[in-house]
């Protein structure tokens, strides 16, 4: 296809503002898929994605549209992940296209992820077409939202298109805007091949599939290619476009987006953002801005039933085939036995992986407290990366500890502002900015990531009744007074409950944890002390009183079925418990003990 007839774009939106619905409509309108096939939402392929309503893997589709000017255009839509955990993937896919549709729900207005994503689009030099969605709803207020887009984002919204992705109203206007308002890609057919690796995934039939955007030159089936960052060389076995069904093509030229396979063994061998060129005639320099994805949140995953360890290993290896950004290594804990220490891009990524392990592979898991990566500066001048509080070196050899900080942007209706400020303050936040747009406030905070990884988002949602939106980016490391706090149950330290805390917050945190545990651990035949300690010093303590009565004593011996039922119930309850010394701790305690209310 000649460059003048290609348009490449992505859709940026806050979660639930209608990105997937609009994408489906565009596919349907251009006739790439029949009505019947539309029943299922096409772009969100995985179960969990649909359930959670978030797009995890970037997908793309090639559409053909006959515009009102009589010409037929190829429109490549790249579906970008909307969540902050996948910010790097978003920024790469943005660099693969020239324009964005900015979708804003006309009943809701601009939200934190709208901002984060649109800034990425602006940074990638995109032409941006604002689209106001859901105008079929009575609560839609397109004029107010138009004004808000101009005030908050600072782009012209006078030409914003009003649509309903649900009814199909305005879809043709969107297609015309893509053709006439977005620029055509540029590139040189005769230059050496330069293509960006946009995404990759594991397909059970095809192996690793790599999505590429060609910048210059031409790639053909059978070509020997070189990945410039990894240095790996392959032969292209298959070249195709997604319509959205995979359709083979002979070649891809400048401006085009498609997929290739090349007998690549694992997704790990492909790096999003890498530059693909010809082995024989490489391009002069790789595309700028490549960086490997870095896990920022770590936690331990242990099977509830230690017999499931092998099954867990298999499941993790299978998942890793498809997700290069998640890391794992074997770990053993005195209390939990064998498991894995896993690294994730963020909390949501952690939850998605844990859910998939539990549901697709049917393994019950104990998740230890999520921890960020600390930089421990030793007195001998070396620096250690600490992924697990259990590995904390002897404090007498430590000079200081640094923790990761984030810049968080929160948008919230006025009436909840006070609660949001208090929450951020309580989490050691430093206010950077506070502005208003209409009746909503935008606050920017510098916060320790450590205070956010656990339940910050849940708390934010609850204090604002769901009205706040939140987004963040990592800004760097800073030293603070950080210590490791241990929890001792019946005198024994339980590794999986160790956390890193700020010294000033340790007492409050320790007290909250032991109080929670007192409720979460059932009574035993003996007294159980629960303590929080820093080094050898106990800072909080609770005691679970001993249980004397037999649980079945109440049944008077007469009713045998009732007695049996009770015992069975008790047995089932036991399955979800772990033995720590003489004490049994229920699985749920590990997560719940860490929640702060
Ligand atoms: P994520 O994939 O979660 O990021 O969300 P999304 O932005 O893709 O939103 P999605 O398309 O899943 O739409 C969210 C909800 O809004 C769904 O329940 C849609 O049916 C609904 N919706 C989307 N567009 C419209 C519209 O134009 N009008 C109405 N009334 N509802 C819509």
XYZ file of C-alpha atoms and ligand atoms in Angstrom:
629
model
C 0.000 0.000 0.000
C 1.307 3.482 -0.739
C 1.926 5.685 2.265
C -0.727 8.257 1.388
C -3.423 5.616 1.849
C -2.331 4.362 5.259
C -3.418 5.713 8.646
C -2.102 4.284 11.890
C -3.748 5.138 15.178
C -4.465 4.078 18.719
C -7.359 4.789 21.038
C -6.590 6.350 24.406
C -9.171 6.446 27.161
C -9.765 6.023 30.845
C -10.976 2.597 31.859
C -14.654 1.991 30.961
C -14.985 5.062 28.772
C -15.700 2.809 25.799
C -12.423 2.059 24.049
C -13.211 -1.591 23.294
C -16.778 -0.831 22.252
C -15.562 1.804 19.811
C -12.889 -0.529 18.413
C -15.534 -3.210 17.859
C -17.765 -0.712 16.072
C -14.975 0.383 13.755
C -14.255 -3.237 12.880
C -17.909 -3.915 12.294
C -18.522 -0.779 10.236
C -15.633 -1.479 7.901
C -16.950 -4.986 7.421
C -13.958 -6.892 8.712
C -16.201 -9.077 10.847
C -19.764 -10.296 10.512
C -22.511 -9.293 12.916
C -22.540 -12.726 14.488
C -18.826 -12.693 15.225
C -19.263 -9.333 16.872
C -21.202 -10.896 19.677
C -18.039 -11.537 21.541
C -15.905 -8.496 22.087
C -13.071 -9.099 19.734
C -10.098 -7.232 20.966
C -10.139 -8.366 24.560
C -9.199 -11.968 23.932
C -8.480 -13.383 27.335
C -11.202 -14.312 29.806
C -9.757 -12.393 32.653
C -9.347 -9.333 30.540
C -13.011 -9.382 29.732
C -14.006 -9.957 33.296
C -11.880 -7.190 34.663
C -12.672 -5.054 31.677
C -9.100 -4.137 31.000
C -6.960 -4.709 28.000
C -3.718 -6.344 28.984
C -2.039 -7.344 25.764
C -1.785 -4.810 23.025
C -3.730 -6.057 20.006
C -4.022 -4.627 16.598
C -6.344 -4.831 13.639
C -6.078 -3.750 10.000
C -9.226 -2.239 8.528
C -10.060 -1.179 5.010
C -12.266 1.868 4.683
C -13.718 3.402 1.545
C -13.902 7.075 2.473
C -16.365 9.662 1.153
C -13.621 10.924 -1.203
C -13.926 7.605 -3.058
C -10.479 6.345 -2.060
C -9.853 3.200 -0.036
C -7.609 3.552 2.998
C -5.838 1.006 5.163
C -6.407 1.871 8.821
C -4.237 0.157 11.405
C -5.600 0.307 14.938
C -3.271 -0.573 17.764
C -5.134 -1.388 20.929
C -2.952 -0.218 23.807
C -3.183 -1.444 27.389
C -4.904 1.222 29.464
C -3.362 0.641 32.856
C -0.405 2.359 34.445
C 1.381 -0.939 35.146
C 1.845 -1.283 31.435
C 3.006 2.270 30.811
C 6.107 1.208 28.923
C 4.107 -0.977 26.547
C 1.751 1.928 26.002
C 4.583 4.282 25.208
C 6.097 1.831 22.686
C 2.841 1.189 20.884
C 2.282 4.936 20.713
C 5.566 5.294 18.859
C 4.314 2.842 16.253
C 1.433 5.086 15.140
C 0.918 8.719 14.093
C -2.356 9.600 15.766
C -4.782 8.901 18.582
C -8.485 9.003 19.157
C -8.957 10.458 22.619
C -12.149 8.875 23.901
C -13.818 10.585 26.842
C -17.078 9.418 28.383
C -19.375 12.439 28.007
C -21.128 11.582 31.261
C -17.890 11.352 33.253
C -15.339 13.712 31.788
C -11.563 13.591 31.952
C -10.077 11.087 34.429
C -6.558 10.350 35.673
C -5.853 7.670 33.069
C -7.214 9.904 30.320
C -4.487 12.337 31.294
C -1.682 9.813 31.675
C -2.471 8.221 28.317
C -3.012 11.411 26.399
C 0.303 12.785 27.658
C 1.972 9.691 26.226
C 0.260 10.401 22.909
C 1.386 14.018 22.982
C 4.909 12.926 23.800
C 4.836 10.613 20.785
C 3.904 13.662 18.644
C 0.471 12.352 17.801
C -2.249 14.203 16.050
C -5.152 13.844 18.511
C -8.849 13.623 17.649
C -11.082 14.066 20.724
C -14.151 11.815 20.697
C -17.002 12.289 23.171
C -18.645 8.919 23.775
C -21.936 7.771 25.303
C -23.964 10.735 24.072
C -26.975 8.401 23.979
C -27.119 8.669 27.770
C -29.279 11.432 29.287
C -26.472 12.402 31.657
C -24.136 13.199 28.767
C -22.849 16.764 28.870
C -20.622 17.128 25.796
C -20.185 20.892 26.138
C -18.895 20.658 29.661
C -16.525 17.818 28.740
C -15.282 19.719 25.688
C -14.398 22.639 27.935
C -12.758 20.309 30.407
C -10.569 18.741 27.711
C -9.378 22.225 26.767
C -8.818 23.338 30.382
C -7.215 20.232 31.802
C -5.401 18.713 28.828
C -4.866 21.913 26.901
C -5.789 20.698 23.430
C -8.369 22.140 21.057
C -11.658 20.290 21.472
C -13.881 22.449 19.275
C -13.891 19.698 16.611
C -14.517 16.890 19.097
C -16.767 14.216 17.578
C -19.906 13.244 19.479
C -20.646 9.554 19.259
C -22.340 6.601 20.831
C -20.170 3.533 20.446
C -23.147 1.599 21.699
C -25.723 2.656 19.088
C -23.224 3.340 16.322
C -24.099 7.035 16.065
C -21.180 9.101 14.736
C -18.969 6.142 13.764
C -18.644 7.293 10.170
C -17.514 10.724 11.387
C -14.788 8.998 13.368
C -13.594 7.090 10.277
C -13.589 10.268 8.179
C -11.620 12.067 10.885
C -9.050 9.270 10.949
C -8.574 9.644 7.194
C -8.598 13.431 6.990
C -7.262 14.645 10.332
C -4.521 12.109 11.044
C -1.287 12.301 9.059
C -0.108 9.524 6.739
C 3.028 7.707 7.907
C 6.398 8.530 6.376
C 9.199 6.175 5.394
C 11.641 5.185 2.673
C 11.049 1.933 0.757
C 14.616 1.852 -0.549
C 16.370 2.409 2.787
C 17.669 -0.543 4.868
C 14.929 -2.285 6.863
C 14.057 -0.600 10.166
C 11.046 -1.994 12.020
C 9.912 -1.656 15.624
C 9.039 -4.666 17.731
C 5.715 -3.480 19.155
C 4.509 -6.571 20.985
C 4.922 -10.318 21.108
C 2.943 -13.221 22.482
C 2.993 -16.971 22.596
C 0.532 -18.801 20.395
C 0.092 -22.520 21.058
C 0.078 -23.297 17.308
C 2.463 -20.739 15.862
C 4.922 -20.281 18.727
C 6.095 -16.732 19.370
C 4.276 -14.155 17.246
C 5.909 -10.742 16.905
C 4.020 -7.599 16.007
C 6.042 -5.063 14.046
C 5.714 -1.592 12.575
C 7.886 -1.034 9.539
C 9.553 2.393 9.502
C 11.833 2.061 6.445
C 12.597 -0.673 3.925
C 10.694 -3.828 3.120
C 10.459 -7.100 5.007
C 9.608 -10.346 3.155
C 8.980 -13.933 4.058
C 12.275 -15.852 4.105
C 14.384 -12.797 5.038
C 17.219 -13.151 7.564
C 16.571 -10.610 10.295
C 18.550 -9.219 13.205
C 17.130 -7.935 16.495
C 19.464 -5.039 17.261
C 19.182 -4.968 21.093
C 19.446 -8.703 21.737
C 21.685 -9.478 18.759
C 19.557 -12.520 17.935
C 19.149 -13.598 14.289
C 16.191 -15.395 12.754
C 14.588 -16.317 9.438
C 11.071 -14.987 8.831
C 8.744 -18.018 8.438
C 5.496 -16.177 8.164
C 4.372 -12.631 7.544
C 0.761 -11.612 8.062
C -1.686 -8.842 8.896
C -4.543 -9.064 11.408
C -7.937 -8.381 9.861
C -8.475 -9.343 12.740
C -7.982 -12.926 11.502
C -4.367 -13.573 10.618
C -3.976 -13.224 6.838
C -0.662 -13.994 5.125
C 1.035 -11.298 3.070
C 4.152 -11.447 0.884
C 5.765 -8.300 2.252
C 5.323 -5.338 4.549
C 6.615 -1.890 3.608
C 6.999 1.490 5.343
C 4.043 2.565 7.455
C 2.631 -0.951 7.634
C 1.856 -2.929 10.762
C 1.769 -6.711 10.820
C 3.043 -9.830 12.511
C 5.807 -12.324 11.844
C 6.921 -15.688 13.141
C 10.524 -16.835 12.973
C 10.892 -20.013 15.067
C 11.506 -17.910 18.156
C 11.446 -20.114 21.248
C 10.145 -17.844 23.958
C 8.660 -14.404 24.396
C 11.696 -13.578 26.529
C 13.822 -13.600 23.360
C 11.849 -10.657 22.031
C 12.031 -7.214 23.600
C 9.287 -4.688 23.137
C 10.868 -1.596 21.594
C 13.719 -3.503 19.921
C 14.648 -2.653 16.326
C 14.411 -5.323 13.650
C 16.633 -4.996 10.584
C 18.158 -7.214 7.874
C 21.208 -9.228 8.860
C 22.958 -8.482 5.550
C 22.081 -4.819 5.191
C 21.389 -3.420 8.652
C 20.148 0.106 9.287
C 22.653 2.588 10.690
C 21.172 3.022 14.171
C 18.414 1.407 16.205
C 15.243 3.298 17.101
C 15.768 5.491 20.192
C 14.256 5.009 23.633
C 14.505 1.266 24.095
C 14.385 0.045 27.683
C 13.750 -3.425 29.074
C 10.662 -3.816 31.269
C 11.615 -3.752 34.976
C 9.578 -5.488 37.652
C 8.906 -3.101 40.546
C 6.760 -5.160 42.898
C 7.782 -8.535 44.286
C 5.967 -11.115 46.307
C 6.171 -14.778 47.192
C 3.683 -17.248 45.750
C 3.365 -20.541 47.647
C 0.941 -23.398 47.083
C -1.507 -23.869 49.953
C -1.038 -27.587 49.536
C 2.694 -28.316 49.324
C 1.918 -31.248 46.994
C 0.988 -28.653 44.386
C 4.516 -27.300 44.078
C 5.314 -29.096 40.812
C 1.975 -28.041 39.353
C 2.732 -24.459 40.361
C 6.142 -24.626 38.698
C 4.546 -25.867 35.465
C 1.875 -23.209 35.569
C 4.368 -20.398 36.180
C 6.559 -21.582 33.322
C 3.550 -21.659 31.002
C 2.480 -18.155 32.012
C 5.994 -16.831 31.569
C 5.956 -18.042 27.958
C 3.425 -15.355 27.273
C 4.494 -12.634 29.634
C 8.094 -11.556 29.413
C 7.669 -8.796 31.979
C 7.033 -11.127 34.877
C 10.038 -12.739 36.592
C 10.265 -15.678 38.965
C 12.781 -17.669 40.952
C 12.415 -20.484 43.407
C 12.212 -19.538 47.041
C 11.907 -21.547 50.210
C 10.462 -20.259 53.419
C 10.689 -21.898 56.814
C 6.978 -21.484 57.260
C 5.577 -21.868 53.764
C 7.860 -24.463 52.229
C 8.764 -24.223 48.543
C 7.370 -21.544 46.292
C 8.431 -18.728 43.995
C 9.521 -15.149 44.432
C 7.910 -13.288 41.542
C 8.411 -9.802 40.147
C 5.670 -7.730 38.515
C 5.285 -4.414 36.736
C 2.825 -3.275 39.381
C 0.023 -4.360 41.654
C -2.535 -4.951 38.954
C -0.078 -7.113 37.058
C 0.441 -9.109 40.256
C -3.289 -9.640 40.687
C -3.774 -10.679 37.096
C -0.989 -13.273 37.268
C -2.173 -14.615 40.619
C -5.765 -14.907 39.378
C -4.689 -16.741 36.255
C -2.642 -19.204 38.295
C -5.554 -19.873 40.595
C -8.211 -20.108 37.936
C -6.633 -21.428 34.779
C -4.396 -23.869 36.603
C -6.564 -24.475 39.621
C -3.875 -23.956 42.254
C -4.652 -22.364 45.593
C -1.974 -19.884 46.525
C -0.653 -18.030 49.520
C 0.561 -14.604 48.439
C 3.048 -12.953 50.762
C 3.108 -9.216 51.356
C 4.003 -7.369 48.164
C 7.287 -5.559 48.508
C 8.942 -2.939 46.392
C 12.637 -3.092 45.514
C 14.812 -1.323 48.104
C 18.360 -0.195 47.558
C 20.345 -1.164 50.620
C 23.593 0.817 50.870
C 26.087 -1.157 52.948
C 28.812 0.378 55.101
C 31.428 -1.218 52.832
C 30.109 0.922 49.949
C 28.283 -1.849 48.071
C 24.611 -1.562 47.179
C 22.206 -4.481 47.378
C 18.805 -4.774 45.773
C 16.343 -6.077 48.314
C 13.323 -7.872 46.819
C 12.244 -9.677 49.936
C 12.223 -8.353 53.510
C 13.298 -11.839 54.617
C 16.682 -11.269 52.916
C 17.425 -8.072 54.801
C 21.135 -7.971 55.739
C 22.326 -7.472 59.322
C 21.299 -3.871 60.179
C 24.659 -3.125 61.813
C 26.292 -3.408 58.361
C 23.808 -1.085 56.690
C 24.590 2.544 56.081
C 21.207 3.605 54.699
C 18.226 2.296 52.723
C 16.569 3.939 49.745
C 13.027 3.328 48.567
C 11.272 4.005 45.241
C 9.039 7.087 45.015
C 6.216 7.854 42.644
C 4.442 10.884 41.304
C 0.739 10.217 41.744
C -2.010 12.162 40.006
C -5.477 11.998 41.535
C -8.645 13.523 40.126
C -11.491 13.836 42.570
C -14.762 15.746 43.047
C -14.368 18.664 45.481
C -16.345 17.199 48.331
C -13.900 14.307 48.790
C -10.729 16.351 48.498
C -10.199 16.557 52.261
C -10.281 12.776 52.642
C -7.896 12.282 49.751
C -5.392 14.764 51.179
C -5.568 13.016 54.532
C -5.013 9.610 52.941
C -1.962 10.841 51.030
C -0.622 12.582 54.124
C -1.048 9.389 56.163
C 0.953 7.526 53.558
C 3.933 9.864 53.896
C 2.980 11.837 50.823
C 4.341 15.250 49.874
C 1.912 17.468 48.015
C 3.320 18.813 44.760
C 0.338 20.463 43.151
C -3.362 21.174 43.592
C -5.520 22.662 40.832
C -9.204 22.834 39.971
C -11.098 22.132 36.784
C -14.799 22.767 37.191
C -15.941 21.108 40.393
C -13.062 18.685 40.388
C -9.666 18.893 41.952
C -6.451 17.511 40.548
C -3.838 16.740 43.200
C -0.320 15.629 42.525
C 1.607 13.880 45.270
C 5.084 12.545 45.733
C 4.557 9.225 47.560
C 6.663 6.235 48.542
C 5.674 3.312 46.316
C 5.814 1.125 49.409
C 2.783 2.940 50.836
C 0.837 2.486 47.630
C 1.446 -1.139 46.687
C -0.784 -2.674 49.198
C -4.195 -1.145 49.601
C -3.871 2.506 48.634
C -6.090 2.152 45.608
C -8.823 0.333 47.564
C -8.706 2.982 50.265
C -8.851 5.786 47.738
C -11.896 4.217 46.107
C -13.606 3.757 49.433
C -13.021 7.259 50.847
C -14.251 8.822 47.608
C -17.117 6.372 46.999
C -15.449 5.345 43.763
C -15.286 8.855 42.322
C -11.526 9.376 42.397
C -9.269 8.270 39.609
C -5.606 7.595 40.094
C -2.485 7.188 38.047
C 1.209 7.147 38.864
C 4.705 6.993 37.508
C 7.972 6.028 39.158
C 10.257 8.975 39.767
C 13.324 7.550 41.511
C 14.888 6.449 44.791
C 15.239 8.362 48.038
C 16.754 7.465 51.416
C 14.476 7.274 54.436
C 14.354 5.728 57.891
C 13.250 2.233 56.909
C 13.304 -0.888 59.046
C 12.229 -4.485 58.793
C 9.341 -5.455 61.039
C 8.818 -9.094 61.909
C 5.720 -10.809 63.181
C 6.143 -13.559 65.758
C 3.364 -16.041 66.317
C 3.774 -18.116 69.460
C 7.367 -16.880 69.645
C 8.269 -17.921 66.097
C 8.935 -15.384 63.347
C 6.654 -15.862 60.328
C 8.743 -14.816 57.313
C 5.788 -14.359 55.039
C 4.475 -11.593 57.290
C 7.693 -9.568 57.474
C 7.389 -6.098 56.027
C 9.574 -3.066 55.481
C 8.155 0.005 57.212
C 9.079 3.562 57.957
C 10.378 3.769 61.541
C 7.853 6.465 62.517
C 4.971 4.345 61.305
C 6.188 1.036 62.703
C 4.293 1.104 66.028
C 0.966 1.947 64.426
C 1.472 -0.565 61.663
C 2.654 -3.265 64.072
C -0.291 -2.710 66.391
C -2.737 -2.870 63.494
C -1.196 -6.100 62.250
C -1.201 -7.936 65.567
C -4.783 -6.825 66.253
C -5.864 -8.090 62.862
C -4.051 -11.382 63.362
C -5.709 -11.830 66.696
C -9.028 -11.884 64.874
C -7.838 -13.919 61.921
C -6.122 -16.774 63.735
C -8.586 -19.170 65.336
C -8.223 -20.096 68.993
C -6.141 -23.131 69.829
C -5.954 -25.340 72.910
C -3.229 -23.059 74.282
C -2.545 -19.334 74.604
C -0.896 -17.747 71.541
C 1.122 -14.553 71.839
C 1.344 -12.465 68.648
C 4.111 -9.889 68.535
C 5.484 -7.317 66.160
C 9.198 -6.719 66.524
C 12.008 -4.650 65.066
C 15.337 -6.377 65.555
C 14.926 -7.944 68.995
C 12.562 -5.267 70.267
C 8.856 -6.039 70.583
C 6.775 -2.987 69.635
C 3.250 -4.444 69.768
C 1.661 -7.501 71.281
C -1.672 -9.309 71.508
C -2.660 -12.670 72.947
C -5.177 -15.147 71.645
C -6.832 -16.850 74.608
C -6.836 -20.623 74.821
C -9.816 -22.645 73.685
C -11.096 -25.158 76.180
C -14.343 -26.545 74.914
C -14.572 -29.297 72.383
C -16.361 -27.953 69.312
C -18.737 -30.880 69.275
C -19.549 -30.687 72.977
C -22.667 -28.669 72.272
C -24.191 -31.504 70.281
C -25.103 -33.626 73.321
C -23.940 -36.770 71.560
C -27.476 -37.455 70.317
C -27.465 -35.955 66.884
C -24.791 -37.885 65.038
C -25.270 -36.294 61.603
C -24.937 -32.856 63.059
C -21.760 -33.837 64.828
C -20.353 -35.333 61.649
C -21.204 -32.223 59.701
C -19.410 -30.063 62.197
C -16.298 -32.182 62.054
C -16.350 -32.158 58.255
C -16.690 -28.420 58.232
C -13.738 -28.178 60.545
C -11.698 -30.422 58.268
C -12.508 -28.340 55.189
C -11.494 -25.230 57.105
C -8.184 -26.884 57.921
C -7.263 -27.341 54.295
C -6.883 -23.617 53.965
C -4.637 -23.389 57.009
C -0.904 -23.595 57.330
C 0.960 -24.966 60.285
C 3.450 -22.612 61.954
C 5.142 -24.441 64.772
C 2.130 -25.510 66.784
C -0.147 -22.841 65.371
C -2.411 -23.016 62.348
C -2.823 -19.808 60.394
C -5.570 -19.491 57.786
C -4.522 -18.580 54.270
C -6.643 -15.436 54.270
C -4.688 -14.036 57.219
C -1.603 -13.395 55.098
C -3.252 -10.768 52.967
C -5.791 -9.442 55.420
C -3.251 -8.804 58.154
C -1.625 -6.223 55.924
C -4.707 -4.217 55.079
C -4.975 -1.005 57.027
C -8.350 0.548 57.706
P -11.473 -1.113 29.288
O -11.354 -2.177 28.230
O -11.884 -1.645 30.601
O -10.365 -0.132 29.322
O -12.751 -0.273 28.995
P -13.130 0.352 27.667
O -12.712 1.766 27.692
O -12.708 -0.512 26.552
O -14.691 0.345 27.826
P -15.738 -0.637 27.183
O -15.744 -0.490 25.711
O -15.566 -1.982 27.751
O -17.070 0.058 27.711
C -17.337 0.185 29.091
C -18.830 0.126 29.326
O -19.488 1.237 28.726
C -19.481 -1.096 28.714
O -20.467 -1.542 29.611
C -20.090 -0.585 27.429
O -21.209 -1.337 27.031
C -20.480 0.815 27.812
N -20.502 1.732 26.657
C -19.511 1.917 25.742
N -19.873 2.852 24.846
C -21.110 3.259 25.180
C -22.038 4.225 24.632
O -21.784 4.884 23.638
N -23.212 4.371 25.277
C -23.536 3.658 26.379
N -24.716 3.873 26.934
N -22.699 2.761 26.922
C -21.518 2.552 26.329
